Amino acid sequence: MSTLPPTGQLIPVDAPFSAAQESWLAGFIAGIAAAGKRATGGAPTTTVDVLFGTQTGNAEFLADELVAGAKARGLGGRATPLDAVTPEQLAGMSHVLVVTSTYGEGEMPDNAGLFWDAVQASTVPRLEGLQYAVLGLGDTSYDEFCQAGKLLDLRFEQLGATRIHDRVDCDVDFEDPAALWSAAVLDRLAAEAGAQPGADGPAAAASTSSAAAGASEASRASRPGSQWNKRNPYRAPLVVNRLLSSPRSAKEIRHVEFDLGTSGIEYRAGDALAVVPHNDPALVGQLLEHLGADGAAVFDGRPLAEVLRTEREIRTPSKDLVADLVQRAPASELAAVVSHGDKHELDRWLWGRDVLDLLRDAGTAAPSMEELLPNLRGLQARQYSISSSPLAHPDRIHLTIASVRYGDAHRSHAGVASTYLADRVQADGEVDVYLQPNAAFGVPGDGDAPMVMIGPGTGIAPFRGFLHERAAAGATGRNWLFFGDQHRETDFVYEDELTEMQASGVLTRLDLAFSRDQAEKVYVQTRMREQAAELFRWLEDGAHVYVCGDASRMAKDVEQALLEVIATGRGRGDDDAQAYLADLRRAKRYVRDVY
């Protein structure tokens, strides 16, 4: 039988492939070649435990791909959320791959916090018999970039585990670096174990090899229509765009609907939709004018104005741009703020300022357009919680979006995606979108289980979908919504729907908190405390608690209120309340979708 030459001889050195594509192709060829050999049979001798910490689903997706890749190479594999693993179970594992995102300002994601607390204890078992590697997912615009992965990597090392591959920290475009890391780690483990590829045939071997490599075009095969992703978004018609809040409101909250057409996209209540926006042409024009640049000039084969409109982030200044401007203009206001070394002061100063603001602050020391472009990040998609259910609206996805607008007498500012949808996409205009599944955030699997939803403002979005889902499914579980905003008269979005759901019995309880309708401000956590006894009874009855909204303030305040409710209900102190809430987390009965 003929054999294929080494993969390095099949891929020319000057082939027009990226590193990730070469990695995928090498795995594809190796999978076919190995599948042609006689499998030795028998159970895998090495099992790879892939432990993931995720907030939006990306780490879980990569964990599933790693398990598929391990099995393709003849290894055993299983994916487990970090919080589902005890230190004792960890000590019994031999090969562990950790994939984790970072939440907020360097915090563990929601399904990894309990694990992190446990492995920091002084009584945690040593890990001398364990081999591991860590892949971090993050965003370089945050100071604590990939901090969760860095902390776990260091802690494993401190406990005596052996690092089998250097940690890789991925920015928002994680696909290519994740591909290279995945392929390198799995190939090494397979070589050391002397494993034979699985015996499911060449096609299976090839497809799982590509999954193992985490190739940049990888799709979430578990979801129909999942071929649509950030590299290949679906152009969906925007068919509904209506104002929800009153024109007299201080806010502008809109309801938009996308037609899924023949995309094949199948979503779940609780998923998010990524919207690929375009920058405001007016802001692009102001930026070009300020730098004296010609928008028609060609850059990377396209007019410069088009590149700025569709490819570069000009709303939020990058850390690289801030550093460059401080060096260029040491006498600027920005440089003075940075010199204080106070991160919070810098964040306050930067809040609301865009790239043009910073260039104006730099004065004559500002860079030219050619010097500026390398310090502009790629324009990223914005993710929005889906506010519909596929049971009620299988052919459409609904979003509930607050249009961001602010400014002063000198300049007006606007959110990139929110005002792109509100102002610049015409009726039936098409928008690039792709699904962002969130397996951890969805209605209870048991239709009889009670459900408590806490979502002020646009945080109501997923819960509208949850209620539609339960109504369409005929679920009998009780449903309780805590909702609020500034003023009932102008900000009570979906009031008619919620009133109708109350009348029909779908919505068992609705507690409202409109903060500015009285002298003393009232928030959803205020209503939680007022209803503490009843809320605790729901918890004792098996209720699932969901929170959606602002992570920095609202979500923390809601969690504190929930802990107080539990402590009052049980009467056993704060430590007991913390343990009770931890049990809810482990049971997936306390889940958050926060941003």
Coordinates of N, CA and C in Angstrom, one line a residue, residues 45-172:
T45 N -5.1 4.8 26.0 CA -4.4 4.7 27.2 C -4.2 6.1 27.9
T46 N -4.5 7.1 27.2 CA -4.4 8.5 27.8 C -5.7 9.2 27.6
T47 N -6.2 9.8 28.7 CA -7.4 10.6 28.6 C -7.0 12.1 28.9
V48 N -7.5 12.9 28.0 CA -7.2 14.4 28.1 C -8.5 15.0 28.7
D49 N -8.3 15.6 29.9 CA -9.4 16.4 30.5 C -9.3 17.8 30.1
V50 N -10.3 18.3 29.4 CA -10.3 19.7 28.9 C -11.3 20.4 29.8
L51 N -10.7 21.3 30.6 CA -11.5 22.1 31.6 C -11.7 23.5 31.1
F52 N -12.9 24.0 31.1 CA -13.2 25.3 30.5 C -13.9 26.2 31.5
G53 N -13.5 27.5 31.4 CA -14.2 28.6 32.1 C -14.7 29.5 31.0
T54 N -16.0 29.8 31.0 CA -16.6 30.5 29.8 C -17.6 31.5 30.3
Q55 N -17.8 32.7 29.7 CA -18.8 33.6 29.9 C -19.8 33.7 28.8
T56 N -19.3 33.6 27.6 CA -20.2 33.8 26.4 C -20.2 32.5 25.5
G57 N -19.4 31.5 25.8 CA -19.5 30.3 25.1 C -18.3 29.9 24.2
N58 N -17.4 30.9 24.0 CA -16.2 30.6 23.1 C -15.3 29.6 23.7
A59 N -15.0 29.6 25.0 CA -14.1 28.7 25.6 C -14.7 27.3 25.6
E60 N -16.0 27.2 25.8 CA -16.7 25.9 25.8 C -16.6 25.3 24.4
F61 N -16.8 26.1 23.4 CA -16.7 25.7 22.0 C -15.3 25.1 21.7
L62 N -14.3 25.8 22.1 CA -12.9 25.4 21.9 C -12.7 24.1 22.7
A63 N -13.2 24.0 23.9 CA -13.1 22.7 24.7 C -13.7 21.5 23.9
D64 N -14.8 21.7 23.3 CA -15.5 20.6 22.6 C -14.6 20.3 21.4
E65 N -14.0 21.2 20.7 CA -13.2 21.0 19.6 C -11.9 20.2 20.0
L66 N -11.4 20.6 21.2 CA -10.2 19.9 21.6 C -10.5 18.4 21.9
V67 N -11.6 18.1 22.5 CA -12.0 16.8 22.8 C -12.2 16.0 21.5
A68 N -12.8 16.6 20.5 CA -12.9 15.9 19.2 C -11.5 15.7 18.6
G69 N -10.6 16.6 18.7 CA -9.2 16.4 18.2 C -8.5 15.4 19.0
A70 N -8.7 15.3 20.3 CA -8.0 14.2 21.1 C -8.5 12.9 20.6
K71 N -9.8 12.7 20.4 CA -10.3 11.4 20.0 C -9.9 11.1 18.6
A72 N -9.7 12.1 17.7 CA -9.2 11.8 16.4 C -7.8 11.3 16.4
R73 N -7.1 11.6 17.4 CA -5.7 11.1 17.5 C -5.5 9.9 18.4
G74 N -6.6 9.3 18.7 CA -6.6 8.0 19.4 C -6.5 8.2 20.9
L75 N -6.7 9.4 21.4 CA -6.7 9.7 22.8 C -8.1 9.7 23.4
G76 N -8.3 9.5 24.7 CA -9.6 9.8 25.3 C -9.7 11.2 25.6
G77 N -10.9 11.7 25.7 CA -11.1 13.1 25.9 C -12.5 13.4 26.5
R78 N -12.6 14.4 27.4 CA -13.8 14.8 28.0 C -13.7 16.3 28.4
A79 N -14.8 17.0 28.1 CA -14.8 18.5 28.5 C -15.7 18.7 29.7
T80 N -15.2 19.5 30.6 CA -15.9 19.7 31.9 C -15.8 21.2 32.3
P81 N -16.9 21.8 32.7 CA -16.7 23.2 33.3 C -15.8 23.1 34.5
L82 N -15.0 24.2 34.7 CA -14.1 24.2 35.8 C -14.8 24.0 37.2
D83 N -15.9 24.7 37.3 CA -16.6 24.6 38.6 C -17.2 23.2 38.9
A84 N -17.2 22.3 37.9 CA -17.7 21.0 38.2 C -16.6 20.0 38.6
V85 N -15.3 20.6 38.8 CA -14.2 19.8 39.2 C -13.7 20.2 40.6
T86 N -13.6 19.2 41.5 CA -13.0 19.4 42.8 C -11.5 19.3 42.7
P87 N -10.8 19.9 43.7 CA -9.3 19.7 43.8 C -8.9 18.2 43.8
E88 N -9.7 17.4 44.5 CA -9.4 16.0 44.6 C -9.6 15.3 43.3
Q89 N -10.6 15.6 42.5 CA -10.7 15.1 41.2 C -9.6 15.5 40.3
L90 N -9.2 16.8 40.4 CA -8.1 17.3 39.6 C -6.8 16.6 39.9
A91 N -6.6 16.3 41.1 CA -5.3 15.5 41.5 C -5.3 14.1 40.9
G92 N -6.5 13.6 40.6 CA -6.5 12.3 40.0 C -6.4 12.2 38.5
M93 N -6.3 13.4 37.9 CA -6.2 13.5 36.4 C -4.7 13.4 36.0
S94 N -4.5 13.0 34.8 CA -3.1 12.9 34.3 C -2.7 14.0 33.3
H95 N -3.7 14.3 32.4 CA -3.4 15.3 31.4 C -4.6 16.3 31.3
V96 N -4.3 17.6 31.6 CA -5.4 18.6 31.7 C -5.0 19.7 30.7
L97 N -6.0 20.1 29.9 CA -5.9 21.3 29.1 C -7.0 22.3 29.6
V98 N -6.6 23.5 30.0 CA -7.5 24.5 30.5 C -7.7 25.6 29.4
V99 N -9.0 25.8 29.1 CA -9.3 26.9 28.2 C -10.3 27.8 29.0
T100 N -9.8 29.1 29.2 CA -10.7 30.0 30.0 C -10.6 31.4 29.4
S101 N -11.8 32.0 29.5 CA -11.9 33.5 29.2 C -11.6 34.2 30.5
T102 N -11.6 35.5 30.4 CA -11.5 36.4 31.6 C -12.7 37.3 31.6
Y103 N -13.3 37.5 32.7 CA -14.5 38.3 32.8 C -14.2 39.6 33.6
G104 N -14.8 40.7 33.1 CA -14.6 42.0 33.8 C -13.2 42.4 33.9
E105 N -12.7 42.9 35.0 CA -11.4 43.4 35.2 C -10.5 42.3 35.8
G106 N -10.2 41.3 35.0 CA -9.3 40.2 35.4 C -9.9 39.2 36.3
E107 N -11.2 39.0 36.3 CA -11.9 38.1 37.1 C -12.1 36.7 36.4
M108 N -12.3 35.7 37.2 CA -12.7 34.4 36.6 C -14.1 34.5 36.0
P109 N -14.3 33.8 34.9 CA -15.7 33.7 34.4 C -16.6 33.0 35.4
D110 N -17.9 33.2 35.3 CA -18.9 32.7 36.3 C -18.7 31.2 36.6
N111 N -18.4 30.4 35.6 CA -18.3 28.9 35.9 C -16.9 28.5 36.2
A112 N -16.1 29.4 36.7 CA -14.7 29.1 37.1 C -14.3 29.6 38.5
G113 N -15.2 30.5 39.0 CA -14.9 31.2 40.3 C -14.8 30.2 41.4
L114 N -15.7 29.3 41.5 CA -15.6 28.3 42.6 C -14.4 27.4 42.6
F115 N -14.0 27.0 41.4 CA -12.8 26.2 41.2 C -11.6 27.0 41.6
W116 N -11.5 28.3 41.2 CA -10.4 29.1 41.6 C -10.3 29.3 43.1
D117 N -11.4 29.5 43.8 CA -11.4 29.6 45.2 C -10.9 28.3 45.9
A118 N -11.3 27.2 45.3 CA -10.9 25.9 45.9 C -9.4 25.6 45.7
V119 N -8.8 25.9 44.6 CA -7.4 25.6 44.4 C -6.5 26.5 45.1
Q120 N -7.0 27.6 45.6 CA -6.2 28.5 46.4 C -6.1 28.1 47.9
A121 N -6.9 27.2 48.3 CA -6.9 26.8 49.7 C -5.6 26.1 50.1
S122 N -5.2 26.3 51.3 CA -3.9 25.7 51.8 C -3.9 24.2 51.8
T123 N -5.2 23.6 51.9 CA -5.3 22.2 52.0 C -5.4 21.5 50.6
V124 N -5.3 22.2 49.5 CA -5.5 21.6 48.2 C -4.4 20.6 47.9
P125 N -4.8 19.4 47.3 CA -3.8 18.4 47.0 C -2.7 18.9 46.1
R126 N -1.5 18.3 46.2 CA -0.4 18.6 45.2 C -0.8 17.9 43.9
L127 N -0.1 18.4 42.8 CA -0.4 18.0 41.5 C 0.8 17.5 40.7
E128 N 1.7 16.9 41.4 CA 3.0 16.4 40.8 C 2.8 15.4 39.7
G129 N 1.7 14.7 39.7 CA 1.5 13.7 38.7 C 0.7 14.2 37.5
L130 N 0.4 15.5 37.4 CA -0.4 16.0 36.4 C 0.4 16.8 35.4
Q131 N 0.1 16.7 34.1 CA 0.7 17.5 33.0 C -0.4 18.4 32.5
Y132 N -0.1 19.6 32.1 CA -1.2 20.6 31.8 C -0.7 21.6 30.8
A133 N -1.6 22.3 30.2 CA -1.4 23.5 29.4 C -2.6 24.4 29.4
V134 N -2.4 25.7 29.3 CA -3.5 26.7 29.4 C -3.6 27.5 28.2
L135 N -4.8 27.7 27.7 CA -5.1 28.7 26.6 C -6.1 29.7 27.2
G136 N -5.6 31.0 27.1 CA -6.4 32.1 27.6 C -7.1 32.9 26.5
L137 N -8.4 33.3 26.8 CA -9.1 34.1 25.8 C -9.4 35.4 26.5
G138 N -9.2 36.5 25.8 CA -9.3 37.8 26.4 C -9.4 38.9 25.4
D139 N -9.2 40.1 25.9 CA -9.3 41.4 25.0 C -8.2 42.3 25.5
T140 N -7.3 42.7 24.6 CA -6.2 43.5 25.0 C -6.6 44.9 25.3
S141 N -7.8 45.3 25.1 CA -8.3 46.6 25.5 C -8.4 46.7 27.0
Y142 N -8.4 45.6 27.7 CA -8.5 45.6 29.2 C -7.1 45.4 29.8
D143 N -6.9 46.1 30.9 CA -5.6 46.0 31.5 C -5.2 44.6 32.0
E144 N -6.2 43.9 32.5 CA -5.9 42.5 33.0 C -6.2 41.5 31.9
F145 N -5.5 41.7 30.8 CA -5.7 40.8 29.6 C -5.4 39.4 30.0
C146 N -6.4 38.5 29.8 CA -6.3 37.0 30.0 C -5.8 36.7 31.4
Q147 N -6.2 37.5 32.4 CA -5.7 37.3 33.7 C -6.2 36.0 34.3
A148 N -7.4 35.5 34.0 CA -7.8 34.2 34.5 C -6.9 33.1 34.1
G149 N -6.5 33.1 32.8 CA -5.6 32.1 32.3 C -4.3 32.2 33.0
K150 N -3.8 33.4 33.1 CA -2.4 33.6 33.8 C -2.4 33.1 35.2
L151 N -3.5 33.3 35.9 CA -3.6 32.9 37.3 C -3.7 31.4 37.4
L152 N -4.5 30.8 36.6 CA -4.6 29.3 36.6 C -3.3 28.6 36.2
D153 N -2.6 29.2 35.2 CA -1.3 28.6 34.8 C -0.3 28.7 35.9
L154 N -0.2 29.8 36.6 CA 0.7 29.9 37.7 C 0.4 29.0 38.9
R155 N -0.9 28.9 39.2 CA -1.3 28.1 40.3 C -1.1 26.6 40.1
F156 N -1.3 26.1 38.9 CA -1.0 24.7 38.5 C 0.5 24.5 38.7
E157 N 1.3 25.4 38.3 CA 2.8 25.3 38.4 C 3.1 25.3 39.9
Q158 N 2.5 26.1 40.7 CA 2.8 26.2 42.2 C 2.5 24.9 42.9
L159 N 1.5 24.2 42.3 CA 1.0 22.9 43.0 C 1.8 21.7 42.4
G160 N 2.8 22.0 41.6 CA 3.7 20.9 41.2 C 3.4 20.3 39.9
A161 N 2.4 20.7 39.2 CA 2.0 20.2 37.9 C 3.1 20.5 36.9
T162 N 3.2 19.7 35.8 CA 4.2 19.9 34.8 C 3.6 20.5 33.5
R163 N 4.1 21.7 33.2 CA 3.6 22.4 32.0 C 4.1 21.7 30.7
I164 N 3.2 21.3 29.8 CA 3.6 20.6 28.6 C 3.7 21.5 27.4
H165 N 3.2 22.7 27.6 CA 3.2 23.7 26.5 C 3.1 25.1 27.1
D166 N 3.7 26.0 26.5 CA 3.6 27.4 27.0 C 2.2 27.9 26.9
R167 N 1.7 28.7 27.8 CA 0.4 29.3 27.8 C 0.4 30.2 26.6
V168 N -0.8 30.3 25.9 CA -1.0 31.3 24.8 C -2.2 32.1 25.2
D169 N -2.0 33.4 25.1 CA -3.1 34.4 25.5 C -3.6 35.0 24.2
C170 N -4.9 34.8 23.9 CA -5.5 35.1 22.7 C -6.4 36.4 22.8
D171 N -6.2 37.3 21.9 CA -7.1 38.5 21.8 C -8.4 38.1 21.2
V172 N -9.3 39.1 21.0 CA -10.6 38.8 20.5 C -10.7 38.0 19.2

